[in-house]
Each structure stands twice: as structure tokens, then as C-alpha cells.
Coordinates of C-alpha atoms in Angstrom, one line a residue:
M1 CA 67.8 120.8 95.3
T2 CA 65.1 123.1 93.8
E3 CA 62.6 120.3 94.0
R4 CA 63.4 119.7 97.7
R5 CA 62.9 123.5 98.4
N6 CA 59.6 123.4 96.6
L7 CA 58.4 120.4 98.6
A8 CA 59.4 122.1 101.9
A9 CA 57.6 125.3 100.9
A10 CA 54.5 123.3 100.0
A11 CA 54.6 121.5 103.3
C12 CA 54.9 124.8 105.2
L13 CA 52.0 126.3 103.3
A14 CA 49.8 123.3 104.0
L15 CA 50.7 123.4 107.7
T16 CA 49.9 127.1 107.9
A17 CA 46.6 126.6 106.1
G18 CA 45.8 123.7 108.5
L19 CA 46.6 125.8 111.6
I20 CA 44.5 128.8 110.3
A21 CA 41.6 126.4 109.5
A22 CA 41.8 124.8 112.9
S23 CA 41.8 128.2 114.6
L24 CA 38.8 129.5 112.7
T25 CA 37.0 126.2 113.4
A26 CA 37.7 126.5 117.1
V27 CA 36.4 130.1 117.2
F28 CA 33.3 129.1 115.2
L29 CA 32.5 126.1 117.5
T30 CA 33.0 128.2 120.6
R31 CA 30.6 130.8 119.4
Y32 CA 28.2 128.2 118.2
Y33 CA 28.0 126.2 121.4
G34 CA 27.9 129.5 123.5
T35 CA 24.8 130.6 121.6
R36 CA 23.3 127.1 121.8
N37 CA 23.8 126.9 125.6
M38 CA 22.4 130.3 126.1
R39 CA 19.3 129.4 124.1
M40 CA 18.8 126.1 126.0
L41 CA 19.3 127.8 129.3
G42 CA 16.8 130.5 128.3
E43 CA 14.2 128.0 127.4
V44 CA 14.7 126.1 130.7
C45 CA 14.5 129.3 132.8
G46 CA 11.5 130.6 130.8
R47 CA 9.7 127.3 131.4
I48 CA 10.5 127.5 135.2
M49 CA 9.1 131.0 135.4
E50 CA 6.0 130.0 133.5
I51 CA 5.3 127.2 136.0
Q52 CA 6.4 129.2 139.0
P53 CA 6.1 133.0 138.4
K54 CA 7.3 133.7 141.9
A55 CA 10.7 132.0 141.1
E56 CA 11.7 134.8 138.6
E57 CA 13.8 136.6 141.2
A58 CA 15.5 133.4 142.3
V59 CA 16.3 132.4 138.7
A60 CA 17.6 135.9 137.9
A61 CA 19.8 135.9 141.0
A62 CA 21.1 132.4 140.1
L63 CA 22.0 133.4 136.6
K64 CA 23.7 136.5 137.8
E65 CA 25.7 134.6 140.4
Y66 CA 26.7 131.9 137.8
R67 CA 27.8 134.5 135.2
E68 CA 29.9 136.4 137.8
G69 CA 31.6 133.2 138.8
L70 CA 32.5 132.4 135.2
I71 CA 34.0 135.9 134.8
T72 CA 36.0 135.8 138.0
G73 CA 36.8 132.1 137.9
R74 CA 35.8 131.6 141.5
R75 CA 32.5 129.9 141.1
E76 CA 31.5 127.5 143.9
S77 CA 29.3 124.7 142.7
G78 CA 28.4 123.1 146.0
G79 CA 27.5 119.9 144.1
S80 CA 24.7 121.6 142.1
E81 CA 26.3 120.6 138.7
R82 CA 25.4 117.0 139.5
V83 CA 21.6 117.7 139.9
L84 CA 20.9 116.5 136.4
E85 CA 22.8 113.3 137.0
I86 CA 20.7 112.7 140.1
Y87 CA 17.6 112.8 138.0
G88 CA 19.1 110.4 135.5
Y89 CA 20.1 112.8 132.7
E90 CA 23.3 112.6 130.7
A91 CA 25.2 115.0 128.4
D92 CA 24.0 113.2 125.2
D93 CA 20.3 113.8 126.2
F94 CA 20.8 117.5 125.6
L95 CA 22.6 117.3 122.2
G96 CA 19.5 117.2 120.1
R97 CA 19.5 116.8 116.4
E98 CA 22.1 119.6 115.7
G99 CA 24.5 118.0 118.3
R100 CA 24.2 114.6 116.6
V101 CA 24.8 116.1 113.2
G102 CA 27.9 117.9 114.6
A103 CA 29.1 114.7 116.1
G104 CA 28.6 112.9 112.8
L105 CA 30.4 115.6 110.9
G106 CA 33.3 115.4 113.3
A107 CA 33.5 111.7 112.8
A108 CA 33.3 112.1 109.1
G109 CA 36.0 114.7 109.1
F110 CA 38.2 112.5 111.2
L111 CA 37.7 109.6 108.8
V112 CA 38.4 111.8 105.7
G113 CA 41.5 113.2 107.4
G114 CA 42.7 109.7 108.2
L115 CA 42.0 108.5 104.7
L116 CA 43.9 111.5 103.3
F117 CA 46.9 110.9 105.6
W118 CA 46.9 107.2 104.6
A119 CA 46.7 108.1 100.9
A120 CA 49.7 110.6 101.3
F121 CA 51.6 107.9 103.2
L122 CA 51.0 105.3 100.4
F123 CA 52.0 107.9 97.8
L124 CA 55.3 108.5 99.5
R125 CA 55.9 104.8 100.0
R126 CA 55.1 104.2 96.3
G127 CA 57.8 106.7 95.4
E128 CA 60.3 105.0 97.7
R129 CA 59.5 101.6 96.3
Q130 CA 60.0 102.9 92.8
R131 CA 63.4 104.3 93.7
I132 CA 64.4 101.0 95.4
R133 CA 63.2 99.0 92.4
S134 CA 65.2 101.3 90.1
L135 CA 68.4 100.9 92.1
T136 CA 67.8 97.1 92.4
G137 CA 67.2 96.8 88.7
Y138 CA 70.5 98.7 88.0
L139 CA 72.5 96.4 90.2
E140 CA 70.9 93.3 88.6
R141 CA 71.8 94.7 85.1
V142 CA 75.4 95.3 86.3
N143 CA 75.6 91.7 87.7
S144 CA 74.3 90.3 84.4
G145 CA 77.0 92.3 82.5
E146 CA 74.7 94.8 80.9
G147 CA 75.7 97.8 83.0
G148 CA 74.6 101.1 81.7
V149 CA 74.2 104.6 83.2
L150 CA 72.2 105.1 86.3
L151 CA 69.8 107.9 85.5
R152 CA 69.3 110.7 87.9
G153 CA 66.1 110.4 89.9
G154 CA 65.8 113.8 91.5
E155 CA 66.9 115.1 94.8
D156 CA 65.6 112.9 97.6
D157 CA 66.8 110.7 100.4
F158 CA 68.1 108.1 97.9
S159 CA 70.2 110.6 95.9
K160 CA 73.4 110.1 98.0
L161 CA 72.8 106.3 98.0
Q162 CA 72.5 106.4 94.3
D163 CA 75.7 108.4 93.8
E164 CA 77.6 106.0 96.1
I165 CA 76.2 102.9 94.3
Y166 CA 77.2 104.4 90.9
K167 CA 80.7 105.3 92.1
T168 CA 81.2 101.8 93.7
V169 CA 80.0 100.0 90.6
T170 CA 82.2 102.2 88.3
E171 CA 85.3 101.4 90.5
L172 CA 84.5 97.7 90.6
T173 CA 84.0 97.7 86.8
Q174 CA 87.4 99.4 86.3
T175 CA 89.0 97.0 88.7
R176 CA 87.5 94.0 86.9
E177 CA 88.6 95.3 83.5
E178 CA 92.1 95.8 84.9
A179 CA 92.2 92.4 86.4
V180 CA 91.0 90.8 83.1
G181 CA 93.7 92.8 81.3
V182 CA 96.4 91.7 83.7
R183 CA 95.3 88.1 83.4
N184 CA 95.4 88.3 79.6
N185 CA 98.8 90.0 79.6
Y186 CA 100.0 87.3 82.0
A187 CA 98.8 84.6 79.8
E188 CA 100.4 86.2 76.7
N189 CA 103.7 86.9 78.5
L190 CA 103.8 83.3 79.7
Y191 CA 103.3 82.1 76.2
N192 CA 106.0 84.4 74.8
I193 CA 108.4 83.4 77.6
A194 CA 107.8 79.7 76.9
H195 CA 108.4 80.3 73.2
Q196 CA 111.6 82.3 73.9
I197 CA 112.9 79.6 76.1
K198 CA 112.0 76.8 73.7
T199 CA 114.1 78.2 70.9
P200 CA 117.5 78.2 72.6
L201 CA 116.7 74.9 74.4
T202 CA 116.0 73.3 71.0
S203 CA 119.2 74.7 69.5
M204 CA 121.2 73.5 72.5
S205 CA 119.7 70.0 72.3
L206 CA 120.6 69.8 68.6
A207 CA 124.1 71.0 69.3
V208 CA 124.5 68.4 72.0
Q209 CA 123.3 65.7 69.6
M210 CA 125.8 66.9 67.0
M211 CA 128.6 66.8 69.5
E212 CA 127.8 63.3 70.4
R213 CA 128.1 62.3 66.8
E214 CA 131.0 64.5 65.8
P215 CA 132.8 66.6 68.5
D216 CA 133.4 70.0 67.1
P217 CA 134.2 73.3 68.9
K218 CA 131.6 75.2 66.8
H219 CA 128.8 73.2 68.5
L220 CA 130.2 74.2 71.9
G221 CA 130.2 77.9 70.8
Q222 CA 126.6 77.5 69.7
I223 CA 125.7 76.2 73.2
R224 CA 127.5 79.1 74.8
R225 CA 125.5 81.6 72.7
Q226 CA 122.2 80.0 73.6
I227 CA 123.2 80.0 77.3
S228 CA 124.0 83.7 77.0
R229 CA 120.7 84.3 75.4
L230 CA 118.9 82.5 78.2
T231 CA 120.8 84.4 80.8
Y232 CA 119.9 87.7 79.1
L233 CA 116.2 86.7 79.0
E234 CA 116.2 85.7 82.6
E235 CA 117.8 89.0 83.7
A236 CA 115.4 91.0 81.5
L237 CA 112.4 89.3 82.8
L238 CA 113.4 89.7 86.4
L239 CA 114.0 93.4 85.7
L240 CA 110.6 93.8 84.1
S241 CA 108.9 92.1 87.0
R242 CA 110.6 94.4 89.4
I243 CA 109.5 97.4 87.4
D244 CA 105.9 96.2 87.2
A245 CA 105.9 95.6 91.0
G246 CA 107.4 99.1 91.6
A247 CA 110.3 97.4 93.4
L248 CA 113.1 98.8 91.2
S249 CA 115.2 101.1 93.2
M250 CA 116.4 104.2 91.3
E251 CA 118.6 106.9 92.7
R252 CA 117.6 110.0 90.8
R253 CA 120.0 112.8 90.8
E254 CA 121.3 115.5 88.5
V255 CA 123.0 113.8 85.5
D256 CA 124.6 115.3 82.4
V257 CA 122.9 114.0 79.2
L258 CA 126.3 113.9 77.4
T259 CA 127.7 111.6 80.1
V260 CA 124.8 109.2 79.7
L261 CA 125.3 109.0 75.9
V262 CA 129.0 108.6 76.0
L263 CA 128.9 105.9 78.6
A264 CA 126.2 104.0 76.7
A265 CA 128.2 104.2 73.5
D266 CA 131.4 103.0 75.3
N267 CA 129.6 100.0 76.7
L268 CA 128.6 99.0 73.1
Q269 CA 132.0 99.6 71.6
E270 CA 132.6 95.9 70.9
L271 CA 129.3 95.5 69.2
L272 CA 129.7 98.7 67.2
S273 CA 133.2 97.7 66.0
A274 CA 131.9 94.3 64.9
A275 CA 129.1 96.0 62.9
E276 CA 131.5 98.6 61.5
V277 CA 129.2 101.4 62.8
S278 CA 130.2 104.5 64.7
V279 CA 128.3 106.8 67.0
E280 CA 128.3 110.5 66.7
I281 CA 127.6 112.5 69.9
P282 CA 128.0 116.3 69.4
E283 CA 128.6 118.4 72.5
A284 CA 125.7 120.9 73.1
G285 CA 126.8 122.2 76.5
E286 CA 125.7 121.0 79.9
V287 CA 122.1 119.7 79.9
L288 CA 121.0 118.1 83.2
I289 CA 118.2 115.6 83.9
S290 CA 117.0 114.1 87.1
A291 CA 117.5 110.4 86.6
D292 CA 119.4 107.3 87.7
L293 CA 122.6 107.2 85.7
D294 CA 123.0 103.4 85.5
W295 CA 119.4 102.6 84.5
T296 CA 119.1 105.5 82.1
M297 CA 122.4 104.4 80.5
E298 CA 120.9 100.9 80.2
A299 CA 117.8 102.2 78.4
V300 CA 119.9 104.4 76.0
M301 CA 122.1 101.4 75.2
N302 CA 119.1 99.4 74.0
L303 CA 118.1 102.2 71.7
L304 CA 121.7 102.6 70.4
K305 CA 121.9 98.9 69.9
N306 CA 118.7 98.8 67.9
C307 CA 119.9 101.6 65.6
A308 CA 123.4 100.0 65.2
E309 CA 121.8 96.7 64.1
H310 CA 119.8 98.5 61.4
T311 CA 122.7 100.7 60.1
P312 CA 124.7 99.4 57.1
P313 CA 128.5 98.9 57.6
G314 CA 130.3 102.2 57.6
G315 CA 127.2 104.0 58.7
V316 CA 126.8 106.3 61.7
V317 CA 124.3 106.4 64.6
H318 CA 123.5 110.0 65.4
C319 CA 122.7 111.5 68.8
S320 CA 121.5 115.0 69.8
Y321 CA 120.0 116.6 72.9
E322 CA 118.4 119.9 73.8
R323 CA 116.5 121.6 76.6
N324 CA 113.3 123.8 76.4
P325 CA 111.1 125.1 79.2
L326 CA 109.1 121.9 79.4
Y327 CA 111.5 119.0 78.9
V328 CA 114.9 117.7 77.9
Q329 CA 114.8 115.9 74.6
I330 CA 117.3 113.2 73.4
R331 CA 117.2 112.0 69.8
I332 CA 118.9 108.9 68.5
W333 CA 118.6 108.0 64.8
D334 CA 120.3 105.8 62.3
E335 CA 121.0 105.7 58.5
G336 CA 119.0 102.5 57.8
A337 CA 115.8 101.8 56.0
G338 CA 113.6 102.8 59.0
F339 CA 110.8 101.0 60.6
A340 CA 108.0 99.2 58.7
R341 CA 104.9 101.3 59.1
E342 CA 102.8 98.5 60.6
D343 CA 105.6 97.9 63.2
I344 CA 105.7 101.4 64.7
P345 CA 102.6 101.1 67.0
R346 CA 104.0 97.9 68.5
L347 CA 107.7 98.5 68.7
F348 CA 107.7 98.8 72.5
E349 CA 105.5 95.8 73.2
R350 CA 107.2 93.0 75.1
F351 CA 108.5 90.1 72.8
Y352 CA 107.3 91.9 69.7
R353 CA 109.8 91.5 66.9
G354 CA 109.4 93.7 63.8
Q355 CA 110.1 92.8 60.2
G356 CA 113.7 93.8 60.3
A357 CA 114.5 92.2 63.6
G358 CA 117.8 90.2 63.7
D359 CA 117.9 86.5 64.4
G360 CA 119.4 86.9 67.9
G361 CA 116.8 89.3 69.2
I362 CA 114.1 88.3 71.6
G363 CA 112.0 91.5 71.4
I364 CA 112.4 92.8 74.9
G365 CA 115.1 95.5 74.7
L366 CA 112.8 98.3 73.6
A367 CA 110.2 97.3 76.2
L368 CA 112.9 97.5 78.9
S369 CA 114.0 101.0 77.7
K370 CA 110.4 102.2 77.7
A371 CA 109.7 100.8 81.2
I372 CA 112.9 102.4 82.6
I373 CA 112.3 105.8 81.1
E374 CA 108.6 106.0 82.1
R375 CA 109.6 104.9 85.6
Q376 CA 111.5 108.2 85.7
S377 CA 108.6 110.4 84.5
G378 CA 109.9 110.3 80.9
T379 CA 108.5 109.2 77.5
V380 CA 110.1 107.5 74.5
T381 CA 108.6 107.3 71.0
A382 CA 109.7 106.0 67.6
R383 CA 109.2 107.3 64.1
N384 CA 110.8 107.4 60.7
L385 CA 112.6 110.4 59.5
P386 CA 111.5 112.1 56.2
E387 CA 115.0 111.7 54.8
G388 CA 115.2 108.1 55.8
G389 CA 116.3 106.2 58.9
A390 CA 114.7 105.3 62.2
C391 CA 114.5 107.8 65.1
F392 CA 113.9 107.4 68.8
E393 CA 112.9 110.5 70.9
I394 CA 113.3 110.5 74.7
R395 CA 111.8 113.3 76.8
F396 CA 112.4 114.0 80.4
Y397 CA 110.0 116.5 81.7
C398 CA 111.1 119.3 84.0
H399 CA 108.2 119.1 86.4

């Protein structure tokens, strides 16, 4: 912006200097040609009076009348101004050497002015071409995958265009990176889904072959378990796809955290009894969160189930909750060995199964819990407790 103001000030200064120079030149030329005409007229009148002394009075009267006509602006020529043309004279015949020099200087000045104007025009065009080449080169680098930062080229007519090009390229680059990430995730998820389907199908195929050789109810039970596994996988994948598409409908309302924990534990009672694990949920007063009861309970159930699977028989899965000015925090932890350190960063990835994962898991429960909680403006993290055991922390923010 400063550079533009300086250019404007310089242009105004140059224009002012040009106008002053033109005014002084006009005054000088007027004075010069007035003196020259007076000298020429004096020479002509003097020559007439030398040849015809008696014509002095007539010449003086004619000069007086001509001057008074110039002053009043009411001079009547009567055709006398064409006398010289009748005798075959032209204006150029009276220029003389000084007139020709003046005409030459005028032509030279016009030529120099034209050259200076052309040079200034070429200089401005050169700057524009450099800016266009700079922007074109940047776009070529972007198209070739090099990219880079578009350097600032000063405040000029191309500045806004440069800013818009840079913003557009940045948005397109981000969109392309997101598209590549989505494509890679899609390919990875497709591979994982195929792998998850292949395992129960193989097990069911083997069970069918065994039943053909030797009918046994245990093979039928194995088929039922694998069908149940496939059904769960199908439902989980459909749920994740709805969450990814933003099509999962959630009815958020004020829900008591104690209610969510108790209902989640009740729905897992059969699994907890089989594992000989209990759940401890102390009452800490009414603590409300804005959430969908059913889906939040589903997310908590997956966390409780994970803790129950890693708690030894006779152990307890602990729960607690509290509110502070920023968020409501829910903690769920077990009495097991905790997570392997290398598993913690990837626990919530889809289809990721850590070192201590059971044989029946498919690595999607924690990913579901994370997606459901984040869909309600919450967060969920995992860590190991100093005294031992794995711990999940859920936070629902107040604003």
C-alpha cells in the first residue's frame, strides 16, 4: 500500500512539473514571437518610409488603427490580411532561420517526448509480463506437484489475483489430499472387511464339511457363532457408514450419567456373569450431559465390554464421573494388565486388534464408541493407570 501511495505521489509531482513547464514555455513563446513580429513589422515599415517618406503618416495611422483593433477586439480587416497571399507569399517565407530552428526543436521535443512515453509504456508492460510469468510459473509448479509458497510481489493490480490464486490452489491441494486419504482409507477398510468376512466364512465352511462327515451339534453351534459374528460386523459397518455420512440421527437431551452407566452394565450382565466380573458404579449425585441416551449407552457398553474382557475372574470394572466448569468426565477402568504401550496410539482405529485382543473380537467396538462420542461433541482417550489396569476417559464438553 505504501508503494502505491509513493507511485501516486510521484505521478502527481511529474504532472505538476509538466504543467508548470508547459505554462512557462507558453509565456516564453508568446513573448518571443511578439518581439519577433514587432521587429519584423518595424523593419517593413521602416523600409516603406525610406522608399516613400510621404507615407510616414499613413503607416503611423495604420499601425495605430491595427493596435487599437487588437486591444478592443473589433478590428475590421476588409480583406487586407490576404494581401501577402495575393503577391505569392506564405507564412513559412517569413520564418527565417530562427523560425526553422524553433520548428526543428519542436519536432525534436515531440520525438523525445514520444520516445520517453514509449519507454515508460514498455517499462510498465515489462513489469506486468514479469508478474504474469511469475504467476504462470507458480501454477506450472503446482501442476507438476512441486507447489511451494507464492512470494509476495508488492501492491499492484495483480495482488488480488495473486491472493485468489494462492487461496484456490491451497484449497484444491487440501481437497486433493483429503480425497487421497479417503481413497486410501477406503482401500484399507475394504481389505479389512474382506479379511473379517473371510475368517467366519472359512470357519463355517469347515463346520459344514465336518457335519457332512460326522453330524454333531457342536458344529451347528460353531456355525451359529460365526453367523452372529457376521451379523454384528454387518450392523457395525452400516452404523459406521451412517456416522461417516452424517446420516445418524441422534436425539440429544439432558441425560443423567448414572443412568447411562447402569443401563450399559445391565445390558452386559450375561457377559459379565460368564466372565465372573462385576461392575462398580458409585453414586456421585445428579450429573447431566446433553446426549442421545441409546447411542451413548452403546458407546459405554463397548468400553465396559473391553474392560471386562481384560479383567481376571473375580475382578471388578470400576466407573466414576464428575463435573467441572468445562466438561463432564466419565472414567472406566479395569484391574487387568493394561494396554501394550505400542497399542495405545491405535486402539480406536477400525479393525485394529491389540496384543491382548480376544479371539472373537473384530477390532471395531472401540472405533464405534469413539465415532458415537465425537458425534456428540465429546472425546474419548485411553491410557494405563500407574497402579495397573487400563482406563478409558470420556469427556462431554459443556459448550
